Short mmCIF file of C-alpha atoms in Angstrom, two decimals:
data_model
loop_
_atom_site.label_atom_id
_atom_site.label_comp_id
_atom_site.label_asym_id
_atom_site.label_seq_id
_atom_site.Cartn_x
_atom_site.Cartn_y
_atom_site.Cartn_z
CA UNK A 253 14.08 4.15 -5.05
CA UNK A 254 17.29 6.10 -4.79
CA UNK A 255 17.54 9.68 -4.00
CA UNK A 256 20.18 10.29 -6.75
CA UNK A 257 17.62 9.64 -9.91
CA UNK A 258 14.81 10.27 -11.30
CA UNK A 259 14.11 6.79 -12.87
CA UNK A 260 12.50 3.92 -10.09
CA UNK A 261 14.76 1.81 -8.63
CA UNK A 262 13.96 -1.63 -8.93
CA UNK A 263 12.77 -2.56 -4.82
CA UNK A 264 10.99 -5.63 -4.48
CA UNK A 265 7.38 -6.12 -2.16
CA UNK A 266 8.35 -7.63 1.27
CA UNK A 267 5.60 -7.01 2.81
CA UNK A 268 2.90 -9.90 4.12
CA UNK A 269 0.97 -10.98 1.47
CA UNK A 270 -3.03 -11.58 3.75
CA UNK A 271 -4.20 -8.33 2.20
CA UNK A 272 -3.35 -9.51 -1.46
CA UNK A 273 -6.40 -11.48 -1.56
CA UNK A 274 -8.95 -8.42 -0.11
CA UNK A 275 -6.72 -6.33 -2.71
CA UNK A 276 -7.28 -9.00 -6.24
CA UNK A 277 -11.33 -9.77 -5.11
CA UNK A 278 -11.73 -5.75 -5.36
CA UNK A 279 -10.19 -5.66 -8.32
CA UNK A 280 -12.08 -9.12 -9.64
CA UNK A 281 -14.99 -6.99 -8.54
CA UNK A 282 -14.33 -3.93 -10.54
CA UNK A 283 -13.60 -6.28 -13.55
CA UNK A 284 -16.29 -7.83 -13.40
CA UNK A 285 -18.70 -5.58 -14.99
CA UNK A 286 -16.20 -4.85 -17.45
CA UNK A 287 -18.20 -6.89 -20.00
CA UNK A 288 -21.87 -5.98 -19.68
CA UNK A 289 -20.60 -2.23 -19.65
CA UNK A 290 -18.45 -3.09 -22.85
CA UNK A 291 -21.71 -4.73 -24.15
CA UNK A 292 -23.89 -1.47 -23.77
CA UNK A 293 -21.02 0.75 -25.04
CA UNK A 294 -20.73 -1.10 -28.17
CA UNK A 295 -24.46 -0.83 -29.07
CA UNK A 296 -24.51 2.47 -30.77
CA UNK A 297 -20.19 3.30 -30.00
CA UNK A 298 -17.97 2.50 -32.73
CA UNK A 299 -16.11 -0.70 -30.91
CA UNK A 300 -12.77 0.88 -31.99
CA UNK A 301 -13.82 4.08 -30.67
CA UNK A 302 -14.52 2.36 -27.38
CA UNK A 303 -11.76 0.41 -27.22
CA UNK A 304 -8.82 2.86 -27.73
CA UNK A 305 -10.90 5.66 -26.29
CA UNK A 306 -11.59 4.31 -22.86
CA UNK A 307 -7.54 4.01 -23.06
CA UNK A 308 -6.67 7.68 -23.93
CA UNK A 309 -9.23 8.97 -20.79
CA UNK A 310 -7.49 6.66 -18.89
CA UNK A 311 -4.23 8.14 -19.79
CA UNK A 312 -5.52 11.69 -18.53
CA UNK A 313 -6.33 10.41 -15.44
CA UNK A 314 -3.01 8.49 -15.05
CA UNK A 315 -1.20 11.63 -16.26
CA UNK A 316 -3.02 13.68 -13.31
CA UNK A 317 -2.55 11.45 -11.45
CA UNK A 318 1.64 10.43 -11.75
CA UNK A 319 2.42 14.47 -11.74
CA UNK A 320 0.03 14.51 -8.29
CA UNK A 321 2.24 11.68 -6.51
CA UNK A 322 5.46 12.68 -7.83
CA UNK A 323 6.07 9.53 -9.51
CA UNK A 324 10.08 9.27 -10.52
CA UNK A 325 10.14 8.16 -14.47
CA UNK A 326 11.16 3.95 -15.07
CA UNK A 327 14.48 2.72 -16.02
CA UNK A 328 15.11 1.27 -18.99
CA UNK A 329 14.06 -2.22 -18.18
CA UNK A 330 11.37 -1.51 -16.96
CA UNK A 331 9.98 0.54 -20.15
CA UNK A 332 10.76 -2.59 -21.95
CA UNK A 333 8.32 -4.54 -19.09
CA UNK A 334 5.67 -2.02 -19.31
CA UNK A 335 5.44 -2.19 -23.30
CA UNK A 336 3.95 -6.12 -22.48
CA UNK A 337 1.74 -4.82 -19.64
CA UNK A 338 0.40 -2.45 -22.40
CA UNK A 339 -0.07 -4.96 -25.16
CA UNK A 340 -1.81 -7.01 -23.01
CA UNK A 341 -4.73 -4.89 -20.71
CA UNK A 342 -4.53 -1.66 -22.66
CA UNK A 343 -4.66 -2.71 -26.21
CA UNK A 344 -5.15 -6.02 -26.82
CA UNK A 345 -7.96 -7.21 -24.17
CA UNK A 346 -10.05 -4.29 -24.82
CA UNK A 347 -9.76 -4.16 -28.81
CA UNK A 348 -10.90 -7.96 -29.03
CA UNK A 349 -13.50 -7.92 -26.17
CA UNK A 350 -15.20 -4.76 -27.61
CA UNK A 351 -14.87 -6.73 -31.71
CA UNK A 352 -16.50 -9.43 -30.16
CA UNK A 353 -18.83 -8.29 -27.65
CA UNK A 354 -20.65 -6.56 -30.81
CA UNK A 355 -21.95 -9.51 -31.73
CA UNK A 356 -21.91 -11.71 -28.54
CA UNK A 357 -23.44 -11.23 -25.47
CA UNK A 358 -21.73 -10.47 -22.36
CA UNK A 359 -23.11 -13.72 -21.05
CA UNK A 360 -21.24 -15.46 -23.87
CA UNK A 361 -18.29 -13.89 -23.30
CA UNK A 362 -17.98 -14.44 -19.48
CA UNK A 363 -17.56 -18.19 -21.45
CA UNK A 364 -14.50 -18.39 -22.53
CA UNK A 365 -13.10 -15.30 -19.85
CA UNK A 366 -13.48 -18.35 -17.69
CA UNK A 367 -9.94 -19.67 -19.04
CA UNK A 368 -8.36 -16.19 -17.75
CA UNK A 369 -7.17 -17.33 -14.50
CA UNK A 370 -5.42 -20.47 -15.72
CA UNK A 371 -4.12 -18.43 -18.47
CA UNK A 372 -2.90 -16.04 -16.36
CA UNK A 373 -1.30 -18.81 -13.95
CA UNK A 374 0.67 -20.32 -17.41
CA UNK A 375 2.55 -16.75 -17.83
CA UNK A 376 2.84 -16.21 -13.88
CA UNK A 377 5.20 -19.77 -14.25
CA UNK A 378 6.56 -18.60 -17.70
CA UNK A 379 6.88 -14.87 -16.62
CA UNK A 380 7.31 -14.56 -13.19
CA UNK A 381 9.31 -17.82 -12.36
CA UNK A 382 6.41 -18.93 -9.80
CA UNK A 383 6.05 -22.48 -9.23
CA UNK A 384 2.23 -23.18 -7.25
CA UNK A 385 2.15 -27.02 -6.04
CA UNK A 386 0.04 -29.51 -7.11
CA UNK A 387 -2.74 -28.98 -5.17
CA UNK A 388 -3.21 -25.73 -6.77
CA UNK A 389 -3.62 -26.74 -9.90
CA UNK A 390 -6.18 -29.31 -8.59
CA UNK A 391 -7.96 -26.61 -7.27
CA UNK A 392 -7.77 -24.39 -10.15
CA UNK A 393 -8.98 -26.81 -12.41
CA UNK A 394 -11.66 -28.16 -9.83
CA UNK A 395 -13.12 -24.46 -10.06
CA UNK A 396 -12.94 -24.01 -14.20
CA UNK A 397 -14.89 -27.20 -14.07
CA UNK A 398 -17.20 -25.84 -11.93
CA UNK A 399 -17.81 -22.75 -14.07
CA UNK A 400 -18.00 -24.60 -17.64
CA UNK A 401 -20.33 -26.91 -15.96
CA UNK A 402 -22.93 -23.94 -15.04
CA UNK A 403 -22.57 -22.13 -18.16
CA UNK A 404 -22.87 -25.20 -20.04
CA UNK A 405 -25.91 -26.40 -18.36
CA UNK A 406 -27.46 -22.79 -19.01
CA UNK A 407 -27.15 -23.13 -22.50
CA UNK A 408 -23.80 -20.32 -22.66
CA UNK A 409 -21.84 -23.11 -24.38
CA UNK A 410 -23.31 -24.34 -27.94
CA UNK A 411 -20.23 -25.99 -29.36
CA UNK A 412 -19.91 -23.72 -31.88
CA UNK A 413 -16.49 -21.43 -32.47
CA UNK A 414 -17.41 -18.49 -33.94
CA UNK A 415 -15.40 -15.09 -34.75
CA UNK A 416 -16.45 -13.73 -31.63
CA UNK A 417 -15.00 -16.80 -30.03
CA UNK A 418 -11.56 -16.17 -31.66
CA UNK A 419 -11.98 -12.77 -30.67
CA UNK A 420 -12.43 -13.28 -27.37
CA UNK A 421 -9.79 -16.51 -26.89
CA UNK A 422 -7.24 -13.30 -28.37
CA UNK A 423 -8.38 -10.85 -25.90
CA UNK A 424 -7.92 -13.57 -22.74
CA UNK A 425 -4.24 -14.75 -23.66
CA UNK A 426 -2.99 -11.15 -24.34
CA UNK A 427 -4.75 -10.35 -21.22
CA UNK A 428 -2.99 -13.33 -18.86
CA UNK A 429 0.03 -12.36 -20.29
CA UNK A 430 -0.44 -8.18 -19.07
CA UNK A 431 -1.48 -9.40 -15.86
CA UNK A 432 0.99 -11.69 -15.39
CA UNK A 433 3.83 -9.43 -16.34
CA UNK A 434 1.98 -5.96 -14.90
CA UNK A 435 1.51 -8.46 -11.27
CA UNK A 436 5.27 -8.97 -11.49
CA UNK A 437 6.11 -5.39 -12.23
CA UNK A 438 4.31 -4.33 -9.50
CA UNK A 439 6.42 -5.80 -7.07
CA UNK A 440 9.05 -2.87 -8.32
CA UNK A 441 6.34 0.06 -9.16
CA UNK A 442 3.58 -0.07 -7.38
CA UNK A 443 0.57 -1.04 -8.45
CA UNK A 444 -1.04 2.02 -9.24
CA UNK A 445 2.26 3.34 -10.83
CA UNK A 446 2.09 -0.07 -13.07
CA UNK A 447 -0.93 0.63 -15.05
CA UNK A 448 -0.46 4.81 -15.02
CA UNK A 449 2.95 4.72 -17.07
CA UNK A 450 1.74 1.50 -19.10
CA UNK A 451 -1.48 3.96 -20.18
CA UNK A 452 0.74 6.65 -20.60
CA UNK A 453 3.33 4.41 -23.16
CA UNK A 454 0.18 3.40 -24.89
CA UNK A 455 -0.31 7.11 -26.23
CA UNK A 456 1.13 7.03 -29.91
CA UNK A 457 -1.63 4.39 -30.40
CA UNK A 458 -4.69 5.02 -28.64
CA UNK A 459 -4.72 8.68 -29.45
CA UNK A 460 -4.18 8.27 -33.41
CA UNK A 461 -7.09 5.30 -33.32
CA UNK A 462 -9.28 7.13 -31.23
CA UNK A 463 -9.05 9.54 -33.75
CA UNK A 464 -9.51 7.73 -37.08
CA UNK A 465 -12.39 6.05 -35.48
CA UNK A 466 -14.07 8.88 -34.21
CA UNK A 467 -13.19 11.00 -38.02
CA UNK A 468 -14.98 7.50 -39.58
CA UNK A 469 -17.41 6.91 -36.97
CA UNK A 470 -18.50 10.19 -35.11
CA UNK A 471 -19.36 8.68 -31.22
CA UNK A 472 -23.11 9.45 -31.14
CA UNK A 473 -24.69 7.39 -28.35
CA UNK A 474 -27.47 7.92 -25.68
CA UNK A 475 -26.84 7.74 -21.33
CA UNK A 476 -26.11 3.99 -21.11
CA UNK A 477 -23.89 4.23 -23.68
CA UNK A 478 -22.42 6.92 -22.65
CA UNK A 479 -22.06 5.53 -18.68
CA UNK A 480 -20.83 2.19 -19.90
CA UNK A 481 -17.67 3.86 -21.43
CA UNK A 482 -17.28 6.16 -18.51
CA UNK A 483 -17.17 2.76 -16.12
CA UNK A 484 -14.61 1.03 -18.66
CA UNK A 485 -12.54 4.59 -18.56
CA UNK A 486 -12.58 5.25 -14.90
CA UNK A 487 -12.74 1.09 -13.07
CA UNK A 488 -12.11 -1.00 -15.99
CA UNK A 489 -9.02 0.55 -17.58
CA UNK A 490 -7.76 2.99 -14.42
CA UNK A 491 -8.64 2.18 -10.79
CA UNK A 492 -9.14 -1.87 -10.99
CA UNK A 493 -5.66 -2.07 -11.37
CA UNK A 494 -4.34 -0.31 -8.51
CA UNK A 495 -6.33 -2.91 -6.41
CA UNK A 496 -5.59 -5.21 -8.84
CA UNK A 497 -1.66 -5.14 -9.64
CA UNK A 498 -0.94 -4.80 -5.82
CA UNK A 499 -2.47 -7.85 -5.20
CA UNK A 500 -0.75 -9.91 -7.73
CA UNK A 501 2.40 -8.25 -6.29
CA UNK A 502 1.13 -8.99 -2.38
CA UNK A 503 -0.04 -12.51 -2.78
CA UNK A 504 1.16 -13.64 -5.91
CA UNK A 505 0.21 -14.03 -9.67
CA UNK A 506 -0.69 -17.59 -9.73
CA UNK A 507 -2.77 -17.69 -6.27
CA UNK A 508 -4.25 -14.32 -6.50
CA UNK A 509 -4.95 -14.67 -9.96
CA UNK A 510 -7.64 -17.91 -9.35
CA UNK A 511 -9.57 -15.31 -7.58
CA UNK A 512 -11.02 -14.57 -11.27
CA UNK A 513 -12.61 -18.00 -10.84
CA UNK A 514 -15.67 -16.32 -9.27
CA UNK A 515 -15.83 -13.24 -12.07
CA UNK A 516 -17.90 -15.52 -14.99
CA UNK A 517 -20.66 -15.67 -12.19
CA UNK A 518 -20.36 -11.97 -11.37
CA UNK A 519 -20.35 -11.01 -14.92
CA UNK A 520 -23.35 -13.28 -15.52
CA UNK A 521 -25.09 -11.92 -12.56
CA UNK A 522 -24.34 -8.18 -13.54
CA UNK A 523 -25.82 -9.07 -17.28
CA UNK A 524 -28.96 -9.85 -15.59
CA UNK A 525 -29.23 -7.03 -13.53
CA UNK A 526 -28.23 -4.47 -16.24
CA UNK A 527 -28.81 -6.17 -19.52
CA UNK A 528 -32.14 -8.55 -18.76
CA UNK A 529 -29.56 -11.65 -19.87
CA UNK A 530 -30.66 -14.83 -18.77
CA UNK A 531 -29.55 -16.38 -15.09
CA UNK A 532 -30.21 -19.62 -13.48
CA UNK A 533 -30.61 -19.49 -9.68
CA UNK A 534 -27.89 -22.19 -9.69
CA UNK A 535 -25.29 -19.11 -10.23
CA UNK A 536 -25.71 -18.81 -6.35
CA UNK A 537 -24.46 -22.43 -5.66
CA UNK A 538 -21.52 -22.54 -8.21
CA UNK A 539 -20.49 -19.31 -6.63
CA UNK A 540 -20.22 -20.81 -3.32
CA UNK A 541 -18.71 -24.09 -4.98
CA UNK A 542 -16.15 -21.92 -6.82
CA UNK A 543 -15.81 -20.28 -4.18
CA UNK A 544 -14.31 -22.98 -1.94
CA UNK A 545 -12.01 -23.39 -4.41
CA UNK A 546 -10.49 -19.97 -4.05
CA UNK A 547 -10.38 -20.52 -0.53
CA UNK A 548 -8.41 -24.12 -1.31
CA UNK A 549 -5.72 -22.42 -3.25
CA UNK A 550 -5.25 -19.60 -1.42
CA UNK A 551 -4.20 -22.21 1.44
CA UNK A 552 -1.67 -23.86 -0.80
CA UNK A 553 1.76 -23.29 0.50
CA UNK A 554 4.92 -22.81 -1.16
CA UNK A 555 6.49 -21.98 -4.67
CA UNK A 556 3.52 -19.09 -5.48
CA UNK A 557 5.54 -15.93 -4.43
CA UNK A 558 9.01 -16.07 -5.70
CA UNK A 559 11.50 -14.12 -2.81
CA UNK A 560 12.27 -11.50 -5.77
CA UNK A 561 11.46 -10.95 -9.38
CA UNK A 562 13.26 -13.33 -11.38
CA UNK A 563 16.66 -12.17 -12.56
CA UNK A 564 17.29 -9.69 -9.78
CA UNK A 565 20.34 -10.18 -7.64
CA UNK A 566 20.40 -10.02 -3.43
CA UNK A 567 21.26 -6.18 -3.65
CA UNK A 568 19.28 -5.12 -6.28
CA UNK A 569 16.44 -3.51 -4.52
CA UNK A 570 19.04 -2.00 -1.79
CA UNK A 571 19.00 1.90 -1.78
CA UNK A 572 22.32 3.76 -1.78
CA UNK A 573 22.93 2.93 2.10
CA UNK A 574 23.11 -0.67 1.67
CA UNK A 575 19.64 -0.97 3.09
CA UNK A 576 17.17 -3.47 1.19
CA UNK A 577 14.56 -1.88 -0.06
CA UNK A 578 10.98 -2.49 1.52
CA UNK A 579 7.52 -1.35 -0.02
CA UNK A 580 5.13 -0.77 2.20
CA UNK A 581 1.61 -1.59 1.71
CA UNK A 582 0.58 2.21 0.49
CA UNK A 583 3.59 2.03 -1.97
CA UNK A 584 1.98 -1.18 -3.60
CA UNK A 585 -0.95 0.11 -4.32
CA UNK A 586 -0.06 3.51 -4.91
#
């Protein structure tokens, strides 16, 4: 960033991209229990109220958090970039996921989530200008397989395409697209930076919905209620994506992105644990199957990391000595 304004200059990550993967499973990991908490919040929360209201506590804490670090204000581009990333993870993915999950399970909804990572790969190609080889999409689609396959044979798939389902199907492209566009971002912000302004441009419509749904219907809910839309405030909407953004930015959208493979499983697993849903013991040997496929396209070589964000020129993320700008691993995620 230059010393001369206050808006970010737009530096690109140059930095290895190993610790992207450690970076995108903790963030899978926080995500992960995004839906069972969503599912317990939703029980006696207005889903509106949730939705929109896990966004404006989010906001405080990005607000705290921006004025804490210092962070210099976006340029104009970048405003324009950060309106998507908003659409995507802080509107649209929780609005649908909490209309559906008030009818569905969290078990049912880990379903169709399954279709996030290849959804996010489409916009990574679209968005991002990333071109993965062959073999990763034969890898990708060798671990959705995998998935369907275990949620089909325990009875998660019936066929059927309800409202929920529509609901949900919403919620995963808008969310591939915020990733996508948020993982890109990152490679100029930061990751942490990424998601704290994108909360903060979300203002003007969280706050006014959180407050015609609270007016219509007042939040009355007991502890688990209560701790499920803490989690979705705090990890879901605010620090999964500082682990999460950096590694899309460190290892790239596409590749880093298939680590979402394994989430379904997790999700499934953590509806068990909190929820008493229903889980084969054949989760544990899809896991390790899906696993392997992580592992296969996280060996795939060339086209997943672009050299700079599309549309940049050579000097672009040069400071005012002529010296290209590097980000260091702290800046990513921070």
């Amino acid at each position: 960033m230059t010393a001369q304004s206050s808006a970010t200059a737009p530096t690109t990550v140059t930095v290895g991209a190993g610790g992207g993967v450690a970076l995108g499973a903790l963030g899978v990991l926080a995500f992960s229990m995004s839906l069972p908490a969503t599912r317990v919040a939703v029980h006696t929360l207005d889903p509106w109220f949730v939705a929109f209201g896990r966004a404006v506590g989010a906001a405080l804490l990005a607000w705290a958090y921006l004025r804490f670090t210092g962070a210099p204000r976006p340029a104009r581009d970048q405003w324009r970039r950060l309106s998507i990333v908003a659409l995507g993870v802080v509107v649209g993915f929780p609005l649908f996921t909490s209309l559906a999950l008030s009818t569905q399970t969290s078990a049912h909804g880990a379903v169709v989530v399954t279709v996030l990572p290849a959804m996010t790969a489409v916009f990574a190609v679209l968005r991002a200008g990333e071109r993965p080889p062959p073999l990763f999409w034969i890898a990708s689609v060798a671990g959705l397989a995998l998935v369907l396959a275990f949620l089909a044979a325990g009875g998660s798939i019936r066929g059927t395409l309800a409202p929920a389902d529509l609901y949900l199907l919403a919620a995963v492209v808008l969310c591939g697209l915020g990733y996508a566009e948020g993982g890109r971002l990152a490679r100029e912000l930061g990751g942490a930076r990424t998601i704290c302004w994108a909360l903060l441009l979300s203002l003007p419509v969280t706050v006014p919905v959180t407050a015609v749904a609270a007016l219509v219907h007042p939040p009355h809910g007991g502890i688990a209620a209560w701790a499920g839309f803490g989690y979705l405030t705090v990890v879901s909407m605010f620090l999964g994506f500082f682990a999460w953004y950096a590694g899309l930015a460190r290892g790239g959208i596409a590749k880093v992105g298939q680590i979402q493979l394994v989430q379904p499983v997790l999700t499934l697993i953590w509806s068990a644990l909190l929820l008493g849903e229903a889980v084969t013991p054949g989760a544990l040997v899809v896991a390790g199957a899906v696993l392997a496929c992580v592992v296969l396209i996280q060996r795939t070589r060339g086209g997943a990391t672009p050299s700079r964000a599309p549309g940049r020129s050579p000097s672009a993320g040069r400071d005012g000595a002529g010296h290209a700008g590097d980000v260091r691993v702290a800046d990513e995620v921070s």
